[in-house]
Coordinates of C-alpha atoms and ligand atoms in Angstrom, one line a residue:
M793 CA -84.2 36.9 -34.8
A794 CA -81.1 36.9 -35.6
Y795 CA -78.3 33.8 -34.9
D796 CA -75.0 34.1 -34.5
I797 CA -73.1 31.6 -36.3
A798 CA -69.4 30.6 -35.8
L799 CA -67.5 29.5 -39.1
I800 CA -64.5 27.5 -38.9
P801 CA -63.9 26.3 -42.5
G802 CA -60.6 24.9 -41.6
D803 CA -58.2 22.9 -44.0
G804 CA -58.6 21.7 -47.7
I805 CA -62.0 22.1 -49.5
G806 CA -63.4 23.0 -46.0
P807 CA -63.2 26.4 -47.3
E808 CA -64.5 26.1 -50.3
V809 CA -67.5 24.3 -49.1
V810 CA -68.2 26.5 -46.1
D811 CA -67.8 29.7 -48.3
A812 CA -70.2 28.5 -51.1
V813 CA -72.9 27.6 -48.9
L814 CA -72.9 30.3 -46.5
P815 CA -74.9 32.6 -49.1
L816 CA -77.3 29.8 -49.3
A817 CA -78.0 29.4 -45.7
E818 CA -78.6 33.3 -45.8
D819 CA -80.9 32.9 -48.3
A820 CA -82.8 30.2 -46.3
A821 CA -82.7 32.4 -43.5
D822 CA -84.1 35.3 -45.6
A823 CA -86.8 33.3 -46.7
H824 CA -88.1 32.3 -43.2
G825 CA -88.1 35.1 -41.4
F826 CA -84.5 35.4 -39.7
D827 CA -80.7 36.3 -39.9
V828 CA -77.9 34.6 -39.6
E829 CA -74.6 36.5 -38.5
T830 CA -71.6 34.8 -38.9
T831 CA -68.1 35.3 -37.7
R832 CA -65.4 33.6 -39.4
Y833 CA -62.2 31.6 -37.4
D834 CA -59.6 30.9 -40.2
W835 CA -58.5 28.4 -37.8
G836 CA -56.7 25.2 -39.0
T837 CA -53.3 23.8 -40.7
E838 CA -52.2 27.3 -42.0
R839 CA -52.7 28.8 -38.8
Y840 CA -50.4 25.9 -37.2
L841 CA -47.5 26.1 -39.6
D842 CA -47.2 30.0 -39.0
A843 CA -48.1 30.3 -35.2
G844 CA -47.8 26.3 -34.2
A845 CA -51.4 25.8 -32.9
M846 CA -54.3 25.1 -34.8
M847 CA -56.4 27.6 -32.9
P848 CA -55.4 30.1 -30.5
D849 CA -55.7 29.5 -26.6
D850 CA -58.6 31.3 -25.9
G851 CA -60.5 29.6 -28.9
L852 CA -63.0 27.7 -26.8
D853 CA -63.9 30.8 -24.9
R854 CA -64.3 33.0 -28.2
L855 CA -67.0 30.3 -29.9
E856 CA -68.6 29.4 -26.7
D857 CA -70.5 32.6 -27.0
H858 CA -72.0 31.8 -30.3
D859 CA -75.3 30.2 -30.9
T860 CA -73.6 27.2 -33.0
I861 CA -71.0 26.5 -35.3
L862 CA -70.0 25.4 -38.6
L863 CA -66.8 23.8 -39.2
G864 CA -65.7 22.7 -42.8
A865 CA -62.7 20.2 -42.6
V866 CA -59.4 19.5 -40.6
G867 CA -56.6 18.0 -41.8
H868 CA -53.3 18.5 -44.3
P869 CA -50.8 16.5 -46.1
D870 CA -47.7 18.3 -44.5
V871 CA -49.0 17.8 -41.0
P872 CA -49.7 14.7 -38.9
D873 CA -53.3 14.0 -38.8
H874 CA -53.0 13.3 -35.2
I875 CA -52.0 16.7 -34.7
T876 CA -54.3 18.4 -36.6
L877 CA -57.5 16.5 -35.1
H878 CA -56.2 16.9 -31.4
G879 CA -55.5 20.7 -32.2
L880 CA -59.2 21.6 -33.4
L881 CA -61.8 19.3 -34.1
L882 CA -61.2 17.0 -30.6
P883 CA -61.1 20.0 -28.5
I884 CA -64.1 21.8 -29.7
R885 CA -66.3 18.4 -29.6
K886 CA -64.9 17.5 -25.8
G887 CA -64.2 21.1 -24.6
F888 CA -68.3 21.6 -25.4
D889 CA -69.3 18.3 -24.2
Q890 CA -70.8 17.5 -27.7
A891 CA -71.4 13.9 -26.9
I892 CA -74.1 13.2 -29.2
C893 CA -73.1 12.8 -32.7
K894 CA -75.8 12.4 -35.1
R895 CA -74.9 11.0 -39.0
P896 CA -77.8 10.5 -41.3
S897 CA -77.1 7.7 -44.2
V898 CA -80.0 8.2 -46.6
L899 CA -79.7 7.1 -50.5
F900 CA -81.6 9.7 -52.2
E901 CA -83.3 9.3 -55.5
G902 CA -80.7 10.0 -58.2
I903 CA -78.2 8.3 -56.6
E904 CA -76.4 5.4 -57.6
S905 CA -75.0 3.3 -54.9
P906 CA -72.2 0.8 -55.6
L907 CA -74.4 -1.5 -54.2
R908 CA -76.5 -3.9 -56.7
G909 CA -80.2 -3.2 -56.6
Y910 CA -80.5 -0.6 -54.4
E911 CA -82.2 2.6 -55.1
G912 CA -83.3 5.6 -54.2
G913 CA -85.4 5.4 -50.8
D914 CA -83.9 2.0 -50.1
V915 CA -81.3 2.9 -47.4
D916 CA -82.1 5.4 -44.6
F917 CA -80.8 4.9 -41.2
V918 CA -79.3 7.7 -38.8
L919 CA -76.1 6.7 -36.5
Y920 CA -75.9 8.0 -32.9
R921 CA -71.8 8.0 -32.6
E922 CA -70.8 8.4 -28.8
N923 CA -68.6 11.6 -29.4
T924 CA -66.4 12.3 -26.5
E925 CA -65.0 9.3 -24.7
G926 CA -64.6 5.6 -25.7
E927 CA -61.6 5.0 -28.1
Y928 CA -60.9 8.9 -28.3
A929 CA -60.2 9.0 -24.8
D930 CA -56.8 10.9 -24.8
V931 CA -55.6 8.4 -21.7
G932 CA -52.3 6.6 -22.4
G933 CA -48.8 7.4 -23.5
R934 CA -45.4 5.9 -24.9
E935 CA -42.6 4.7 -22.6
H936 CA -38.8 4.1 -23.8
V937 CA -39.0 6.2 -26.7
G938 CA -36.4 5.0 -29.2
F939 CA -35.6 1.9 -27.5
D940 CA -36.3 -1.6 -28.9
H941 CA -38.6 -1.8 -25.6
E942 CA -40.5 1.1 -26.4
V943 CA -44.0 0.7 -25.4
A944 CA -47.4 2.6 -26.1
V945 CA -50.6 2.4 -24.2
Q946 CA -54.1 3.7 -25.5
S947 CA -56.8 3.1 -23.2
A948 CA -60.5 3.3 -23.9
V949 CA -62.8 5.1 -21.4
F950 CA -66.5 4.5 -20.9
T951 CA -68.5 5.8 -18.5
R952 CA -72.0 5.4 -17.6
E953 CA -73.1 8.4 -17.9
G954 CA -71.6 8.8 -21.2
T955 CA -72.7 5.4 -22.8
E956 CA -76.0 6.5 -21.2
R957 CA -76.8 9.2 -23.0
I958 CA -75.9 8.2 -26.3
V959 CA -77.7 5.1 -26.2
R960 CA -80.9 7.2 -24.7
A961 CA -80.6 9.3 -27.4
A962 CA -80.5 6.9 -29.8
F963 CA -83.7 5.0 -28.5
D964 CA -85.6 8.5 -28.3
A965 CA -84.9 8.9 -32.0
A966 CA -86.3 5.5 -32.5
T967 CA -89.3 6.6 -30.9
E968 CA -89.6 9.2 -33.6
R969 CA -88.9 6.8 -36.4
E970 CA -89.3 3.2 -37.3
G971 CA -88.7 1.9 -33.7
H972 CA -85.6 0.0 -34.2
V973 CA -82.4 0.0 -32.7
T974 CA -79.1 -1.8 -33.6
S975 CA -76.2 -1.5 -30.8
I976 CA -72.8 -2.5 -32.3
T977 CA -69.7 -3.6 -30.0
K978 CA -67.1 -6.0 -30.3
S979 CA -68.0 -7.4 -26.8
N980 CA -66.9 -10.9 -27.8
A981 CA -63.4 -9.4 -27.7
Q982 CA -63.6 -6.6 -25.4
A983 CA -65.4 -8.1 -22.1
H984 CA -64.8 -5.0 -20.1
S985 CA -65.9 -2.1 -21.9
M986 CA -68.3 -3.8 -24.3
V987 CA -70.0 -5.9 -22.4
F988 CA -70.5 -2.8 -20.0
W989 CA -72.0 -0.9 -23.3
D990 CA -74.2 -4.2 -23.5
D991 CA -75.6 -3.7 -19.9
V992 CA -76.3 -0.1 -20.2
V993 CA -78.1 -1.0 -23.5
E994 CA -80.0 -3.7 -21.6
D995 CA -81.0 -0.8 -18.7
V996 CA -82.0 2.0 -21.3
A997 CA -84.1 -0.6 -23.4
E998 CA -86.2 -1.2 -20.5
E999 CA -87.1 2.5 -20.5
F1000 CA -88.1 2.0 -24.1
P1001 CA -90.5 -1.0 -24.3
D1002 CA -91.8 -0.2 -27.9
V1003 CA -88.5 0.0 -29.1
D1004 CA -86.7 -3.5 -30.9
V1005 CA -83.2 -3.7 -29.9
E1006 CA -80.9 -5.9 -32.3
R1007 CA -76.9 -6.5 -31.3
L1008 CA -74.3 -6.8 -33.8
L1009 CA -70.7 -7.2 -33.2
V1010 CA -68.7 -4.5 -35.4
D1011 CA -67.5 -7.2 -37.9
A1012 CA -70.8 -8.4 -38.5
A1013 CA -72.3 -4.8 -38.6
S1014 CA -69.6 -3.9 -41.2
M1015 CA -71.0 -7.2 -43.5
D1016 CA -74.3 -6.0 -42.9
F1017 CA -74.5 -2.3 -43.9
I1018 CA -73.3 -3.8 -47.3
R1019 CA -75.5 -7.1 -47.5
R1020 CA -78.6 -5.5 -45.9
P1021 CA -78.6 -1.6 -45.4
E1022 CA -82.1 -1.2 -45.7
Q1023 CA -82.9 -3.1 -42.7
F1024 CA -81.1 -0.4 -40.3
D1025 CA -82.9 2.4 -38.6
V1026 CA -81.1 3.8 -35.8
V1027 CA -77.9 2.7 -34.9
V1028 CA -75.9 3.4 -31.7
A1029 CA -72.0 2.7 -31.6
S1030 CA -68.9 4.1 -29.7
N1031 CA -67.0 6.8 -31.0
L1032 CA -64.3 4.8 -32.9
F1033 CA -67.0 2.3 -34.6
G1034 CA -69.4 4.9 -35.2
D1035 CA -66.5 6.6 -37.3
I1036 CA -65.6 3.7 -39.3
L1037 CA -69.1 2.7 -39.9
T1038 CA -70.8 6.0 -41.1
D1039 CA -67.9 6.3 -43.6
I1040 CA -69.3 3.0 -45.0
G1041 CA -72.8 4.4 -44.6
A1042 CA -71.7 7.2 -46.4
I1043 CA -70.1 5.3 -49.4
I1044 CA -72.8 3.0 -49.8
T1045 CA -75.4 5.9 -50.0
G1046 CA -73.7 7.5 -53.2
S1047 CA -70.6 10.0 -51.7
M1048 CA -68.6 11.1 -48.7
G1049 CA -69.7 14.2 -50.2
L1050 CA -73.6 13.9 -49.4
A1051 CA -72.9 12.8 -45.7
P1052 CA -73.8 15.5 -42.8
S1053 CA -72.9 15.2 -39.3
A1054 CA -74.1 17.0 -35.9
N1055 CA -72.2 16.9 -32.7
I1056 CA -74.9 18.1 -30.0
N1057 CA -74.0 19.1 -26.3
P1058 CA -77.1 17.3 -24.8
S1059 CA -77.5 20.0 -22.2
G1060 CA -77.5 22.8 -24.3
E1061 CA -74.9 24.7 -22.4
Y1062 CA -72.3 25.0 -25.0
P1063 CA -73.1 25.3 -28.8
A1064 CA -73.8 22.1 -31.1
M1065 CA -71.2 21.9 -34.2
F1066 CA -72.1 20.9 -37.6
E1067 CA -69.7 19.3 -40.1
P1068 CA -69.9 17.2 -43.2
V1069 CA -68.2 13.7 -42.8
H1070 CA -65.7 14.2 -45.4
G1071 CA -62.0 15.5 -44.7
S1072 CA -60.4 18.1 -46.4
A1073 CA -59.9 16.0 -49.3
P1074 CA -56.3 17.2 -50.5
D1075 CA -56.8 15.5 -54.0
I1076 CA -59.3 17.8 -55.2
V1077 CA -58.3 21.0 -53.3
G1078 CA -58.3 24.4 -55.4
Q1079 CA -60.3 22.8 -58.0
G1080 CA -63.5 23.9 -57.5
V1081 CA -65.2 20.4 -57.9
A1082 CA -65.9 19.7 -54.1
N1083 CA -69.1 18.7 -53.6
P1084 CA -71.0 21.1 -51.2
L1085 CA -74.0 19.0 -50.3
A1086 CA -72.9 17.6 -47.5
T1087 CA -72.0 21.1 -46.0
V1088 CA -76.0 22.0 -47.4
F1089 CA -77.5 19.1 -45.4
S1090 CA -75.4 19.9 -42.3
T1091 CA -76.6 23.1 -42.4
S1092 CA -79.9 22.1 -42.4
M1093 CA -79.3 19.9 -39.4
L1094 CA -77.8 23.0 -38.0
F1095 CA -81.0 25.0 -38.7
E1096 CA -83.2 22.3 -37.1
D1097 CA -81.1 22.3 -34.1
L1098 CA -81.9 26.1 -34.0
G1099 CA -85.8 25.2 -33.8
E1100 CA -86.0 26.7 -37.5
H1101 CA -87.5 23.8 -39.1
A1102 CA -89.2 25.3 -41.9
A1103 CA -85.4 26.6 -43.1
A1104 CA -84.1 23.2 -42.6
D1105 CA -86.4 21.5 -44.5
A1106 CA -86.4 23.9 -47.3
L1107 CA -82.5 23.6 -47.7
W1108 CA -82.9 20.0 -47.0
D1109 CA -85.7 19.5 -50.0
A1110 CA -83.8 21.9 -52.4
A1111 CA -80.7 19.5 -52.4
T1112 CA -82.6 16.4 -52.6
E1113 CA -84.9 17.5 -55.3
Q1114 CA -81.6 18.8 -57.1
I1115 CA -80.1 15.2 -56.5
A1116 CA -82.9 13.5 -58.3
D1117 CA -82.9 15.8 -61.1
D1118 CA -80.8 14.4 -63.9
D1119 CA -80.3 18.0 -65.8
A1120 CA -79.2 19.4 -62.7
P1121 CA -75.6 20.2 -61.9
H1122 CA -73.8 17.4 -60.2
T1123 CA -70.2 17.1 -59.0
P1124 CA -68.2 14.3 -59.9
D1125 CA -68.1 12.5 -56.9
I1126 CA -71.7 12.0 -57.6
G1127 CA -71.3 11.4 -61.5
G1128 CA -71.5 15.0 -62.7
Q1129 CA -68.9 17.0 -64.3
A1130 CA -70.4 20.4 -62.3
T1131 CA -68.1 22.9 -60.1
T1132 CA -69.0 23.3 -56.2
E1133 CA -70.1 26.7 -57.4
S1134 CA -72.7 25.7 -59.7
V1135 CA -74.3 23.4 -57.6
V1136 CA -74.8 26.3 -55.2
A1137 CA -76.3 28.7 -57.5
D1138 CA -78.8 26.1 -58.8
L1139 CA -79.9 25.5 -55.2
R1140 CA -80.0 29.1 -54.7
D1141 CA -82.7 29.2 -57.5
R1142 CA -84.5 26.6 -56.2
L1143 CA -85.1 28.1 -52.8
Ligands
LIG1475 N1 -65.3 17.8 -41.6 C1 -64.6 17.4 -40.5 C2 -63.2 16.5 -40.7 O1 -62.2 17.0 -41.4 N2 -63.3 15.2 -40.4 C3 -62.3 14.3 -40.7 C4 -62.1 13.7 -39.5 O2 -60.7 12.6 -39.4 N3 -62.5 13.1 -38.7 C5 -62.3 12.5 -37.4 C6 -63.5 12.0 -37.0 O3 -64.5 12.5 -37.3 O4 -63.6 11.5 -35.6

């Protein structure tokens, strides 16, 4: 069996982590009786600066035939972020209807949380982020540009189908975990879209009588991610709130360099895409010290999605064992002095 993976290393530290992790992914596949074949797409800001577009016009057509996609990072200090994001990452998420974004936040053994008193194993939740609409809908515009009366309008879009499917995915996940869903909104202030979201949660909850539901406003949730993160199990949130909250989730569990992410098309008609939550990190690019573990965990999620559970577990376990081992190489973001390459070399030995 061979899987055909599209690699989009992207910008900044993206190529450093994707290139480092690929041999490890191949080892894991080898050890579990399947092959990975990869096609590398050097799309990103260098291409934008040369050719005026982050990816070619037929980019989605070229990606569509792959079994799955592994992406590194997007963003460059010389180009505004809205151009890079709208030129590559968002067209893939939206064009392949990757409506479900799954982002685990786990405080691993061996990681020091910035939160006092928390130890490995104390925090373990997964956030389901709506991924193709909400506040990221490309609906709006600017008028009277350059005049004092210039106006900008950006509308959020919440459809029943889009909201139901992310909420249902969260409830489904809760049935396999601790049976607790926290739905996060701002429905006191946003009385249309967010009250609609609450209504959908209420409807979907009826299908899951064994799942407890908690509702939090996003401001309270931001506090509670810091004050009582151990009490979260499955969290569901809109596109923007999910994006913000998963950065909090990453940092309270040690580092952006450990946080993985999956973008899933619920129908399975289009490929899924896996990416570290972190961005292109221009401050450390080229230094060889980017933490590859977020990409390792993302690759584990990729294998899980392909049904290669043993390979997924092998990668996840090797990474968590390494993190817990004081004598193992660790990159500076988690308190060590090791390089990207030495972390991956140690993981290959562990595999
Ligand atoms: N790893 C992909 C990446 O570079 N993400 C940076 C980013 O700004 N993402 C925005 C988002 O996830 O909505």
